[in-house]
Short mmCIF file of C-alpha atoms and ligand atoms in Angstrom, two decimals:
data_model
loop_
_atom_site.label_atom_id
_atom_site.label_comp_id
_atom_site.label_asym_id
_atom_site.label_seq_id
_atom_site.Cartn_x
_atom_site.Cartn_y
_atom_site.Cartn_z
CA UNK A 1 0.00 0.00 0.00
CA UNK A 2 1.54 3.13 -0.93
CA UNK A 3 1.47 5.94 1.76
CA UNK A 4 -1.36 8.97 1.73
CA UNK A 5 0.54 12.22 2.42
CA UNK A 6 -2.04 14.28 3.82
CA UNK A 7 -1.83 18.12 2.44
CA UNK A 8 -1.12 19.23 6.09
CA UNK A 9 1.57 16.40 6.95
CA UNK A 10 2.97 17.68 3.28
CA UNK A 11 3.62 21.67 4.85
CA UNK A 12 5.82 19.94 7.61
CA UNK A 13 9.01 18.98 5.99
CA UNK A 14 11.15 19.87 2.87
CA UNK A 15 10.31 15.93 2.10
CA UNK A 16 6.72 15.82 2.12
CA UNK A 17 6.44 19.20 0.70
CA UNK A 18 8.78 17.77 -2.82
CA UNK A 19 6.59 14.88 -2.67
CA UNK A 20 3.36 17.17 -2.88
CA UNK A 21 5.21 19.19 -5.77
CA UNK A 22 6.23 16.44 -7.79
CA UNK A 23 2.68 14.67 -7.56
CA UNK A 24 0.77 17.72 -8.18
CA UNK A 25 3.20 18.81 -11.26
CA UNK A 26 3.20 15.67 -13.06
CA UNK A 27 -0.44 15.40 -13.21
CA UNK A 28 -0.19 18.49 -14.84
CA UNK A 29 2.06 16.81 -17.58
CA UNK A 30 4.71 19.12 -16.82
CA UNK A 31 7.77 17.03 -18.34
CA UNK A 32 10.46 16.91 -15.57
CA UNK A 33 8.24 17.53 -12.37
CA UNK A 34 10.86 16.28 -10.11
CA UNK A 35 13.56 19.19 -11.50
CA UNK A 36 11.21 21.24 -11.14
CA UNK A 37 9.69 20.95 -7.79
CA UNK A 38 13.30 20.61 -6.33
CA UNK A 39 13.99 24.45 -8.38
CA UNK A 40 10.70 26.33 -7.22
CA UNK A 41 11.17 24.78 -3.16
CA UNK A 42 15.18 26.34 -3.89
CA UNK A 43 13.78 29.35 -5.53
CA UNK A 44 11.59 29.46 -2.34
CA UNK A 45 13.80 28.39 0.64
CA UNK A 46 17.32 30.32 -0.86
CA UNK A 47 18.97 27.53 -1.60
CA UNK A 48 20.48 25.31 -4.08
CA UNK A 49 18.94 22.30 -5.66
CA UNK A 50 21.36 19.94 -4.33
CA UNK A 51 20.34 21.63 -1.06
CA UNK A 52 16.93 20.54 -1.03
CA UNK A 53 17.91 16.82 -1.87
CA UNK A 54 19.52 17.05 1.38
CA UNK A 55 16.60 18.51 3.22
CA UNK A 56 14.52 16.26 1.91
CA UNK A 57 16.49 12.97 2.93
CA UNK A 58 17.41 14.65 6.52
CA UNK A 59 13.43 15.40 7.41
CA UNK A 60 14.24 19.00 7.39
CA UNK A 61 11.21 20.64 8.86
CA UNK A 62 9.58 23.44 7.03
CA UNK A 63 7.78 26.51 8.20
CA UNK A 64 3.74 27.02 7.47
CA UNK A 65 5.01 30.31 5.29
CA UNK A 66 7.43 28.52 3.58
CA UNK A 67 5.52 25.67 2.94
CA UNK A 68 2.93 28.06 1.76
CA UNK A 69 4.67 29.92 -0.45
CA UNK A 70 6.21 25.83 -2.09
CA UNK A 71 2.10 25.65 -2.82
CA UNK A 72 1.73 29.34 -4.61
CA UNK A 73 4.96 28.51 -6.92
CA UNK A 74 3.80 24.81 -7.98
CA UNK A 75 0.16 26.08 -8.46
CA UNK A 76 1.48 28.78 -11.04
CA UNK A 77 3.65 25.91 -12.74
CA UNK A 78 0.84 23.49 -12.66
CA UNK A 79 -1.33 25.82 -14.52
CA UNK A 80 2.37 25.79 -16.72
CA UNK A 81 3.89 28.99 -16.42
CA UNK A 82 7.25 28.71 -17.56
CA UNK A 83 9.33 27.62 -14.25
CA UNK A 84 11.46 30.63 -15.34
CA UNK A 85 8.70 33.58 -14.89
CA UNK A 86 8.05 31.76 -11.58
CA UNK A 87 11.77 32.03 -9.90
CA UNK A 88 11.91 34.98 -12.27
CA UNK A 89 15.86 34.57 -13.73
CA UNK A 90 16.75 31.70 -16.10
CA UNK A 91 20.34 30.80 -16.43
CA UNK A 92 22.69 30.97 -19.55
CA UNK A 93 26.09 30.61 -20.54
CA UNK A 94 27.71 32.41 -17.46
CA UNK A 95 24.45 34.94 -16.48
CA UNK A 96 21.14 34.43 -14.14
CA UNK A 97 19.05 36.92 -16.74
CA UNK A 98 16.54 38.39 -15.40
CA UNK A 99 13.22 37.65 -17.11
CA UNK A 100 9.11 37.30 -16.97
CA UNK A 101 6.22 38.31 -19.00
CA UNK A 102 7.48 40.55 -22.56
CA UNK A 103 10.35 38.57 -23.14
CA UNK A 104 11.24 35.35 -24.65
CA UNK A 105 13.06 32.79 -22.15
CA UNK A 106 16.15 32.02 -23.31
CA UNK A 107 17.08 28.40 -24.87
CA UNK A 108 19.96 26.17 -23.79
CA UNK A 109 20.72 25.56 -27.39
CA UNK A 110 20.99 29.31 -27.90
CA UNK A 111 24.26 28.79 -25.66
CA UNK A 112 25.73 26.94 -28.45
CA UNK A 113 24.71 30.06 -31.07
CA UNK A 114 26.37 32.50 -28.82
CA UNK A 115 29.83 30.28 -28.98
CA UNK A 116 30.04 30.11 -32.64
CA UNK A 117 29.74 33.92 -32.32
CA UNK A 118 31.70 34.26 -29.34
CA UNK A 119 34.64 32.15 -31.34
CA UNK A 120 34.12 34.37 -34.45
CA UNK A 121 34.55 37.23 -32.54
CA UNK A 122 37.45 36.21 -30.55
CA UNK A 123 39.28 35.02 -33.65
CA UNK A 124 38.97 38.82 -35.12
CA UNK A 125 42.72 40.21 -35.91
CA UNK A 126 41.51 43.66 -34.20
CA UNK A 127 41.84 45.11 -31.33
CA UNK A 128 38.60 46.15 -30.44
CA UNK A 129 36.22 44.19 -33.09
CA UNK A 130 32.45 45.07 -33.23
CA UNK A 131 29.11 42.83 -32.68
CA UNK A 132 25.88 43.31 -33.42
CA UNK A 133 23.15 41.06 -31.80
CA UNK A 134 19.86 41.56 -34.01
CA UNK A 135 16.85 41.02 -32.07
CA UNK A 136 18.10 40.60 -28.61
CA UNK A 137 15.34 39.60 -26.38
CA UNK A 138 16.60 39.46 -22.65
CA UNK A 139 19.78 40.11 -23.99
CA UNK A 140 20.91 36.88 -23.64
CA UNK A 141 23.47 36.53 -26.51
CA UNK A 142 24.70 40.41 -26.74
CA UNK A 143 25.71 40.19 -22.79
CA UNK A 144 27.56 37.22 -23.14
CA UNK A 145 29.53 38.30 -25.97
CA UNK A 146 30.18 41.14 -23.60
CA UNK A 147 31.31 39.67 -20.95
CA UNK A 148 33.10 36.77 -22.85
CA UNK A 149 35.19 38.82 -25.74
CA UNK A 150 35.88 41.58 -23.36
CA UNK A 151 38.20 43.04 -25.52
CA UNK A 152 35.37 43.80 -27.89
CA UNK A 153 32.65 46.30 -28.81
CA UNK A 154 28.43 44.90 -28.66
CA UNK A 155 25.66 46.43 -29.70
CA UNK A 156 22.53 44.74 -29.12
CA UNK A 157 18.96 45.98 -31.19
CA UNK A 158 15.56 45.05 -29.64
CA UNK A 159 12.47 46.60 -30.57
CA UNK A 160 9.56 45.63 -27.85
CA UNK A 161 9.49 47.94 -25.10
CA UNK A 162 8.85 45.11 -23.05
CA UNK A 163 12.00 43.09 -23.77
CA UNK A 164 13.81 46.23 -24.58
CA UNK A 165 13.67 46.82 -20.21
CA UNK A 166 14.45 43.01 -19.47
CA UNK A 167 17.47 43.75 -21.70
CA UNK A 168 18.56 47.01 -20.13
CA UNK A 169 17.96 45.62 -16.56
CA UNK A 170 20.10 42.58 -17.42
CA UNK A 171 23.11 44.06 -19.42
CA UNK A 172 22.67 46.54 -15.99
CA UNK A 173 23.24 43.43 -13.77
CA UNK A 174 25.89 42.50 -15.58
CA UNK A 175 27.82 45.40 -15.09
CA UNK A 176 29.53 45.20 -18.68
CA UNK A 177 30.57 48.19 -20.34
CA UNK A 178 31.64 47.31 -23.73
CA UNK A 179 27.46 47.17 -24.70
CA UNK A 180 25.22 49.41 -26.12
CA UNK A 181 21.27 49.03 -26.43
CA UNK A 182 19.35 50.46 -29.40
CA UNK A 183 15.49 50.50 -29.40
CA UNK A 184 14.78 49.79 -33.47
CA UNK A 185 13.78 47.45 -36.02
CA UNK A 186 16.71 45.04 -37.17
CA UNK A 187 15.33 46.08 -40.80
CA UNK A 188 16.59 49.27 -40.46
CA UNK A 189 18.87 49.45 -37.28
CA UNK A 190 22.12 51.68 -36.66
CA UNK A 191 22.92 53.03 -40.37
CA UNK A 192 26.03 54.42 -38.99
CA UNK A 193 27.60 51.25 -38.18
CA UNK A 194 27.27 50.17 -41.66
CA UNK A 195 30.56 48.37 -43.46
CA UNK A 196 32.32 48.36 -39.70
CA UNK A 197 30.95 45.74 -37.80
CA UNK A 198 32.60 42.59 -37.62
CA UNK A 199 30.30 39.64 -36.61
CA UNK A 200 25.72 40.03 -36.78
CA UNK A 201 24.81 37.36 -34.62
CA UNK A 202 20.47 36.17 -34.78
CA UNK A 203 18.05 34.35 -32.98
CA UNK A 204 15.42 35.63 -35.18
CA UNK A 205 11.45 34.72 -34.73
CA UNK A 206 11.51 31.45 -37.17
CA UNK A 207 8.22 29.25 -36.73
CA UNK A 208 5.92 29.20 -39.45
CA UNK A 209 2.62 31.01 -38.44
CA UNK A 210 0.88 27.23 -38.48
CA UNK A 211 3.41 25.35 -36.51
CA UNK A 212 2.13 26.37 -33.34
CA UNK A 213 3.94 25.20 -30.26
CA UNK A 214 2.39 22.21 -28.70
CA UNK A 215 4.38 23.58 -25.04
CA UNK A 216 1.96 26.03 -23.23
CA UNK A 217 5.06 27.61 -21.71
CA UNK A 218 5.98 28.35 -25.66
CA UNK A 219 2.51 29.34 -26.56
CA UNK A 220 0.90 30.92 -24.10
CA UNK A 221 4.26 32.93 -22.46
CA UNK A 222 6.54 33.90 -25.06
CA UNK A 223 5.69 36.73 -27.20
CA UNK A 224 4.21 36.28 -30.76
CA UNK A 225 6.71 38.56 -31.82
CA UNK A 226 9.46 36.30 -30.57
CA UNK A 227 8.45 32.69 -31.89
CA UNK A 228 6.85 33.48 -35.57
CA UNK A 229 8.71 34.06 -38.53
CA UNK A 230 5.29 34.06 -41.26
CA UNK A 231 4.35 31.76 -43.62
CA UNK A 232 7.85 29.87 -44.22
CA UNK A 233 9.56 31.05 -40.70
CA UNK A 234 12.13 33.18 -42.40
CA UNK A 235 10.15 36.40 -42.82
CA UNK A 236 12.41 38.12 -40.42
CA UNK A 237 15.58 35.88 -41.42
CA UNK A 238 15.36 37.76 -44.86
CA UNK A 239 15.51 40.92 -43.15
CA UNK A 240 18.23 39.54 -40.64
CA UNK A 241 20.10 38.55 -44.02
CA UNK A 242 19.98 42.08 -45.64
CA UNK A 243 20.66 44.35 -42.89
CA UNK A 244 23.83 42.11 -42.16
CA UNK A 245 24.88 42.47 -45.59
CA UNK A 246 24.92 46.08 -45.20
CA UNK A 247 26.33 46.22 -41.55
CA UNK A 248 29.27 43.66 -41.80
CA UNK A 249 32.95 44.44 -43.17
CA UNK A 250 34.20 42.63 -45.87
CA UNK A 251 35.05 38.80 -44.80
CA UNK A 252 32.58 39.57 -41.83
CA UNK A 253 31.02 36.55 -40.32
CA UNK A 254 26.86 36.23 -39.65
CA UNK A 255 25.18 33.95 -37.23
CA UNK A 256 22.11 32.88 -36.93
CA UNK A 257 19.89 30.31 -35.08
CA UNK A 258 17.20 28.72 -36.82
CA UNK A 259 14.56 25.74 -36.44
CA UNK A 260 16.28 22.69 -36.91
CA UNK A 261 14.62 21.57 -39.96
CA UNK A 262 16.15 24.95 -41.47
CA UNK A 263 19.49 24.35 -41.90
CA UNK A 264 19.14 23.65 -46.06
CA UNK A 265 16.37 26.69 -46.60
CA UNK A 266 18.22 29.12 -44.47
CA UNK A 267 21.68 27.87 -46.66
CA UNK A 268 19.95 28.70 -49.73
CA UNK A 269 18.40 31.85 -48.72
CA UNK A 270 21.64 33.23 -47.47
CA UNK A 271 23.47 31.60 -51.02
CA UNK A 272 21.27 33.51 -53.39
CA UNK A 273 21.37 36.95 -51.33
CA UNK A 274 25.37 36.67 -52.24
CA UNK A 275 27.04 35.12 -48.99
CA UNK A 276 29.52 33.30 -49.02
CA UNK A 277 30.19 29.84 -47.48
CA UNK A 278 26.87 29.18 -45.49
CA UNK A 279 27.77 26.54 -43.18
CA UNK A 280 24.74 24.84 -40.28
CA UNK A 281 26.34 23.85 -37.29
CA UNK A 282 24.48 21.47 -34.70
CA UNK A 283 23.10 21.97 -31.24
CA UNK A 284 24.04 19.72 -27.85
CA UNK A 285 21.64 17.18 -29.19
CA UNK A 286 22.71 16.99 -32.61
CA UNK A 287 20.21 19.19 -34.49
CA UNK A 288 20.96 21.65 -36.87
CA UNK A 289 20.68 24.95 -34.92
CA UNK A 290 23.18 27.74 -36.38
CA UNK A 291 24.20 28.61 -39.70
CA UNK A 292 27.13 30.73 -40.87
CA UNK A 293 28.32 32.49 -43.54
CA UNK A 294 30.80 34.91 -45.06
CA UNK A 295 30.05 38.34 -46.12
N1 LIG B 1 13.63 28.32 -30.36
C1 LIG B 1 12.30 28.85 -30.23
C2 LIG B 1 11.44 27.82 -29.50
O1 LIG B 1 11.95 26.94 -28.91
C3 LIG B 1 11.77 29.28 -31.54
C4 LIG B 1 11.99 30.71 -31.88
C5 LIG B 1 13.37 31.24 -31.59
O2 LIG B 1 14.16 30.79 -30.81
N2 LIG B 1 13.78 32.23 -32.21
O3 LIG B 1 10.28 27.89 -29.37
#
């Protein structure tokens, strides 16, 4: 017979408390209840994940407010807000960004984009090169090129007001100073920077206006503006493509992310708008994520 934990037994300990999260989440169908119950009681208690294990093998008691606050925070993930919005900061690369509702959570595979660009960068025979992130969302990219090619010079380009402050109150947190923000359209952004900039770097909108997202975090949390890319996907990777054209030196590199059924369209687009040597690069788990090519 397996053992009834009561709701009120459940407040008393960090154990019985992870065992109420973890039921409650996976009958929501959240996919790894267990990571994230252990998260949101961290988020919660100030701790570490590997903390709670402990706490939850040792009996650790809990108090009511605590325990309380546990139930809020698996409530709003049950009803699957994105565990991110919930603890409000969403780790990447080397940064805790800041982010909630405006501004698309940043990807683990998007850590893999940001090397190819950090490399390109880094491998620049100047002593202060220039990067451009198009489209920068919470920033995630633009402040890691930042703080990882130090000697260099970022400019990121957002235009939603909403991410545009996510952005600003992340590169702020950062406390780089080799990045600039620019409220505009990537269409048309920073005209005086054109023919000097070294490396664009993407992670454009890219999923066809059908494809919807079959993850309510996806669908129901990140912006519209952030996830669709019109009919094919690659509405805004045509205007990515152009304005990179114009921005980038000579034997400037471009990098962008893209859906991972992309890899051959995105090659071809970027062929016939005259680059030179598109090459897709894959993700962690082996799926076509990032293509580059040569201006
Ligand atoms: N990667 C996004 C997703 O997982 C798609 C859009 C994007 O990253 N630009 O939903």
């Amino acid at each position: 017979m397996t053992a009834v934990i009561s709701p009120v037994d459940a407040t008393r300990t960090v154990g019985g408390i992870r065992a109420h999260a973890v039921r409650v989440l996976s009958a929501a169908h959240v996919p790894t209840p267990e990571v994230d119950a252990e998260l949101l009681i961290a988020h919660v208690l100030g701790v570490s994940r590997g903390q709670v294990q402990a706490k939850a093998l040792t009996d650790s008691p809990l108090d009511t407010e605590q325990a309380f606050a546990v139930i809020e925070a698996v409530e709003r993930r049950a009803a699957r807000e994105p565990l991110q919005h919930i603890t409000g900061r969403a780790p990447f690369r080397r940064l805790e960004l800041a982010v909630g509702p405006g501004v698309f959570v940043p990807r683990p595979e998007t850590e893999s984009v940001a090397q190819v660009a950090i490399d390109a960068l880094a491998a620049v025979a100047s002593p202060e090169p220039v990067a451009v992130d198009l489209g920068t969302g919470s920033g995630a990219i633009a402040i890691s090129l930042a703080v990882e090619v130090p000697h260099a010079r970022v400019v990121a380009v957002e235009n939603s007001t909403a991410a545009f402050i996510w952005a600003k109150q992340n590169a702020a947190e950062s406390g780089v100073e080799n990045l600039r923000m620019v409220f505009a359209d990537l269409a048309e952004a920073l005209p005086e920077l054109d023919g000097a900039v070294d490396v664009v770097v993407s992670n454009p909108p890219y999923i066809p206006v059908d494809a919807i997202p079959r993850d309510p975090e996806v669908r129901l949390f990140d912006p519209a503006a952030a996830l669709y890319g019109g009919e094919d996907g690659l509405d805004v990777v045509r205007d990515v493509s152009r304005r990179a054209l114009a921005l980038l030196r000579p034997g400037g590199t471009l990098v962008l992310e893209h859906g991972e059924l992309q890899g051959e369209s995105i090659r071809d687009l970027l062929a016939a708008d005259g680059w030179r040597a598109p090459a897709t690069h894959r993700d962690l788990l082996g799926r076509d994520r990032t293509t580059v090519a040569l201006r």
